[in-house]
Amino acid sequence: MTIKFKINGRTIDPTNVDMEMPLLWFLRETQKLKGTKFGCGIGQCGACTVHIDGEAVRSCTIPLASLNGKDIRTIEGLAKSDNDLHPVQQAWIEIDTPQCGYCQSGQIMAAAALLAKNKNPTDEEIDKSMTNICRCASYTRIRKAVHQAAKFYEA
Ligand code: FES
Ligand code: FES
């Protein structure tokens, strides 16, 4: 089986890889993109959230075989450059959102996907869309940071 997909704009043609391997493992172990985190491994915590064709998905549940022709973006590919961060990243820094930080790349990817569709979500819409778990319970700051990012979209 031959497949191709893009990760952060780079075409990937995986060879000698088990096509049933979950995307999360491929990102971390083969591509060395360690910003996407392993939490539960069963699609519940959201630590492994990436974008596939603009949708926030939990990469621990996605086999490589399903990715032919897909456009994948990870936290490493969210900013245009180190000097031109994504609005969500800027807001996360301004609000000083993380505590331990472990869940936060997944939270940021979920927030970026939400704001791409809804430029000014309510608290209820944020809670409904972002079901990522934070063991440090930083949910209040996460909501505040999403609202702060929404202001960048308005500007
Ligand atoms: S590691 Fe994928 S949802 Fe928890
Ligand atoms: S900041 Fe620690 S798990 Fe979310």
CSV table of C-alpha atoms and ligand atoms in Angstrom, one decimal:
chain,number,residue,atom,x,y,z
A,1,MET,CA,0.0,0.0,0.0
A,2,THR,CA,1.4,3.4,-1.0
A,3,ILE,CA,0.2,6.5,0.5
A,4,LYS,CA,1.3,10.2,0.7
A,5,PHE,CA,0.3,13.0,3.0
A,6,LYS,CA,1.6,16.3,4.1
A,7,ILE,CA,2.9,17.2,7.6
A,8,ASN,CA,3.4,20.9,8.2
A,9,GLY,CA,3.5,21.5,4.4
A,10,ARG,CA,6.1,18.8,3.8
A,11,THR,CA,5.1,15.8,1.6
A,12,ILE,CA,5.7,12.5,3.4
A,13,ASP,CA,5.9,9.2,1.6
A,14,PRO,CA,6.1,6.7,4.5
A,15,THR,CA,7.9,3.5,3.6
A,16,ASN,CA,8.7,0.5,5.7
A,17,VAL,CA,6.1,1.6,8.3
A,18,ASP,CA,3.1,-0.4,9.6
A,19,MET,CA,0.1,1.4,8.0
A,20,GLU,CA,-1.9,0.5,11.2
A,21,MET,CA,0.5,2.7,13.2
A,22,PRO,CA,-1.4,5.6,14.9
A,23,LEU,CA,-0.4,9.0,13.6
A,24,LEU,CA,0.7,10.0,17.1
A,25,TRP,CA,3.4,7.4,17.1
A,26,PHE,CA,4.5,8.3,13.6
A,27,LEU,CA,4.8,12.0,14.5
A,28,ARG,CA,6.7,11.4,17.7
A,29,GLU,CA,8.9,8.4,16.9
A,30,THR,CA,9.5,8.6,13.2
A,31,GLN,CA,9.2,12.4,12.5
A,32,LYS,CA,10.6,13.4,15.9
A,33,LEU,CA,7.8,16.0,16.3
A,34,LYS,CA,7.5,15.7,20.1
A,35,GLY,CA,5.2,18.7,20.6
A,36,THR,CA,2.2,16.4,20.1
A,37,LYS,CA,1.9,14.6,23.4
A,38,PHE,CA,0.9,11.1,24.4
A,39,GLY,CA,-1.7,11.1,27.3
A,40,CYS,CA,-4.2,8.3,27.3
A,41,GLY,CA,-3.7,6.7,23.9
A,42,ILE,CA,-7.5,6.0,23.6
A,43,GLY,CA,-8.8,9.2,22.2
A,44,GLN,CA,-10.1,10.7,25.5
A,45,CYS,CA,-7.6,13.3,26.8
A,46,GLY,CA,-6.8,15.4,23.7
A,47,ALA,CA,-3.1,15.8,24.5
A,48,CYS,CA,-2.4,14.4,21.0
A,49,THR,CA,-4.6,16.8,19.1
A,50,VAL,CA,-3.4,17.8,15.6
A,51,HIS,CA,-5.2,19.3,12.6
A,52,ILE,CA,-6.2,17.0,9.6
A,53,ASP,CA,-7.5,19.1,6.8
A,54,GLY,CA,-8.2,21.8,9.3
A,55,GLU,CA,-10.2,19.7,11.8
A,56,ALA,CA,-8.9,19.1,15.3
A,57,VAL,CA,-8.4,15.3,15.7
A,58,ARG,CA,-6.9,13.0,18.3
A,59,SER,CA,-3.9,11.5,16.5
A,60,CYS,CA,-3.6,8.5,18.8
A,61,THR,CA,-6.8,7.1,17.1
A,62,ILE,CA,-5.8,7.7,13.5
A,63,PRO,CA,-4.0,4.9,11.6
A,64,LEU,CA,-1.6,6.0,8.9
A,65,ALA,CA,-3.6,4.0,6.3
A,66,SER,CA,-6.4,6.6,6.5
A,67,LEU,CA,-4.2,9.6,5.7
A,68,ASN,CA,-3.6,9.3,2.0
A,69,GLY,CA,-3.9,12.9,0.5
A,70,LYS,CA,-4.4,14.5,3.9
A,71,ASP,CA,-2.9,17.8,5.1
A,72,ILE,CA,-1.7,17.4,8.7
A,73,ARG,CA,-0.6,20.3,10.9
A,74,THR,CA,1.1,19.8,14.3
A,75,ILE,CA,1.9,22.4,16.9
A,76,GLU,CA,5.4,22.8,15.3
A,77,GLY,CA,3.7,24.0,12.1
A,78,LEU,CA,1.1,26.3,13.6
A,79,ALA,CA,3.2,29.6,13.7
A,80,LYS,CA,4.3,31.1,10.4
A,81,SER,CA,7.7,31.6,12.1
A,82,ASP,CA,9.3,32.1,15.5
A,83,ASN,CA,8.6,35.8,15.1
A,84,ASP,CA,5.1,35.4,13.8
A,85,LEU,CA,3.2,33.2,16.2
A,86,HIS,CA,-0.4,32.1,15.6
A,87,PRO,CA,-2.9,34.3,17.4
A,88,VAL,CA,-3.7,31.5,19.8
A,89,GLN,CA,-0.1,31.1,20.7
A,90,GLN,CA,0.2,34.8,21.3
A,91,ALA,CA,-2.9,34.8,23.5
A,92,TRP,CA,-1.6,31.7,25.4
A,93,ILE,CA,1.6,33.6,26.2
A,94,GLU,CA,-0.2,36.8,27.2
A,95,ILE,CA,-2.6,35.0,29.6
A,96,ASP,CA,0.2,32.8,30.9
A,97,THR,CA,-2.2,29.9,30.4
A,98,PRO,CA,-0.2,26.7,31.1
A,99,GLN,CA,0.5,25.2,34.4
A,100,CYS,CA,2.6,22.0,33.9
A,101,GLY,CA,2.1,22.5,30.2
A,102,TYR,CA,1.6,18.9,29.3
A,103,CYS,CA,-1.9,19.2,27.8
A,104,GLN,CA,-1.3,22.6,26.2
A,105,SER,CA,-0.1,21.9,22.7
A,106,GLY,CA,-3.3,19.8,22.3
A,107,GLN,CA,-5.4,22.7,23.9
A,108,ILE,CA,-3.8,25.2,21.5
A,109,MET,CA,-4.5,23.0,18.4
A,110,ALA,CA,-8.1,22.6,19.5
A,111,ALA,CA,-8.5,26.3,20.1
A,112,ALA,CA,-7.0,27.2,16.7
A,113,ALA,CA,-9.4,24.8,15.0
A,114,LEU,CA,-12.4,26.3,16.9
A,115,LEU,CA,-11.4,29.9,16.1
A,116,ALA,CA,-10.9,29.0,12.4
A,117,LYS,CA,-14.6,28.3,12.3
A,118,ASN,CA,-16.0,30.6,15.0
A,119,LYS,CA,-14.1,33.8,15.4
A,120,ASN,CA,-15.8,34.8,18.7
A,121,PRO,CA,-17.0,31.7,20.6
A,122,THR,CA,-18.9,32.0,23.9
A,123,ASP,CA,-17.8,30.1,27.0
A,124,GLU,CA,-20.4,27.5,26.3
A,125,GLU,CA,-19.1,27.0,22.7
A,126,ILE,CA,-15.5,26.8,24.0
A,127,ASP,CA,-16.5,24.1,26.5
A,128,LYS,CA,-18.5,22.2,23.9
A,129,SER,CA,-15.8,22.3,21.3
A,130,MET,CA,-12.7,21.9,23.5
A,131,THR,CA,-13.1,18.7,25.5
A,132,ASN,CA,-9.4,18.3,26.0
A,133,ILE,CA,-8.5,17.3,29.6
A,134,CYS,CA,-6.2,19.4,31.8
A,135,ARG,CA,-5.0,17.6,34.9
A,136,CYS,CA,-4.0,21.0,36.3
A,137,ALA,CA,-7.5,22.4,35.7
A,138,SER,CA,-6.3,25.4,33.8
A,139,TYR,CA,-9.8,25.7,32.1
A,140,THR,CA,-10.5,29.2,33.3
A,141,ARG,CA,-7.3,30.5,31.8
A,142,ILE,CA,-7.8,28.5,28.6
A,143,ARG,CA,-11.2,30.1,28.1
A,144,LYS,CA,-9.7,33.5,28.8
A,145,ALA,CA,-6.9,32.9,26.3
A,146,VAL,CA,-9.4,31.8,23.6
A,147,HIS,CA,-11.3,35.1,24.1
A,148,GLN,CA,-8.0,37.0,24.0
A,149,ALA,CA,-7.1,35.2,20.7
A,150,ALA,CA,-10.5,36.1,19.3
A,151,LYS,CA,-9.6,39.8,19.8
A,152,PHE,CA,-6.6,39.3,17.5
A,153,TYR,CA,-8.9,38.0,14.9
A,154,GLU,CA,-11.1,41.1,15.2
A,155,ALA,CA,-8.0,43.4,15.0
B,1,FES,S1,-3.3,10.6,23.8
B,1,FES,FE1,-4.8,10.8,22.2
B,1,FES,S2,-6.6,11.4,23.2
B,1,FES,FE2,-5.2,11.0,24.9
B,2,FES,S1,-1.4,22.5,32.2
B,2,FES,FE1,-1.0,20.6,33.3
B,2,FES,S2,-2.2,19.1,32.3
B,2,FES,FE2,-2.9,21.0,31.5
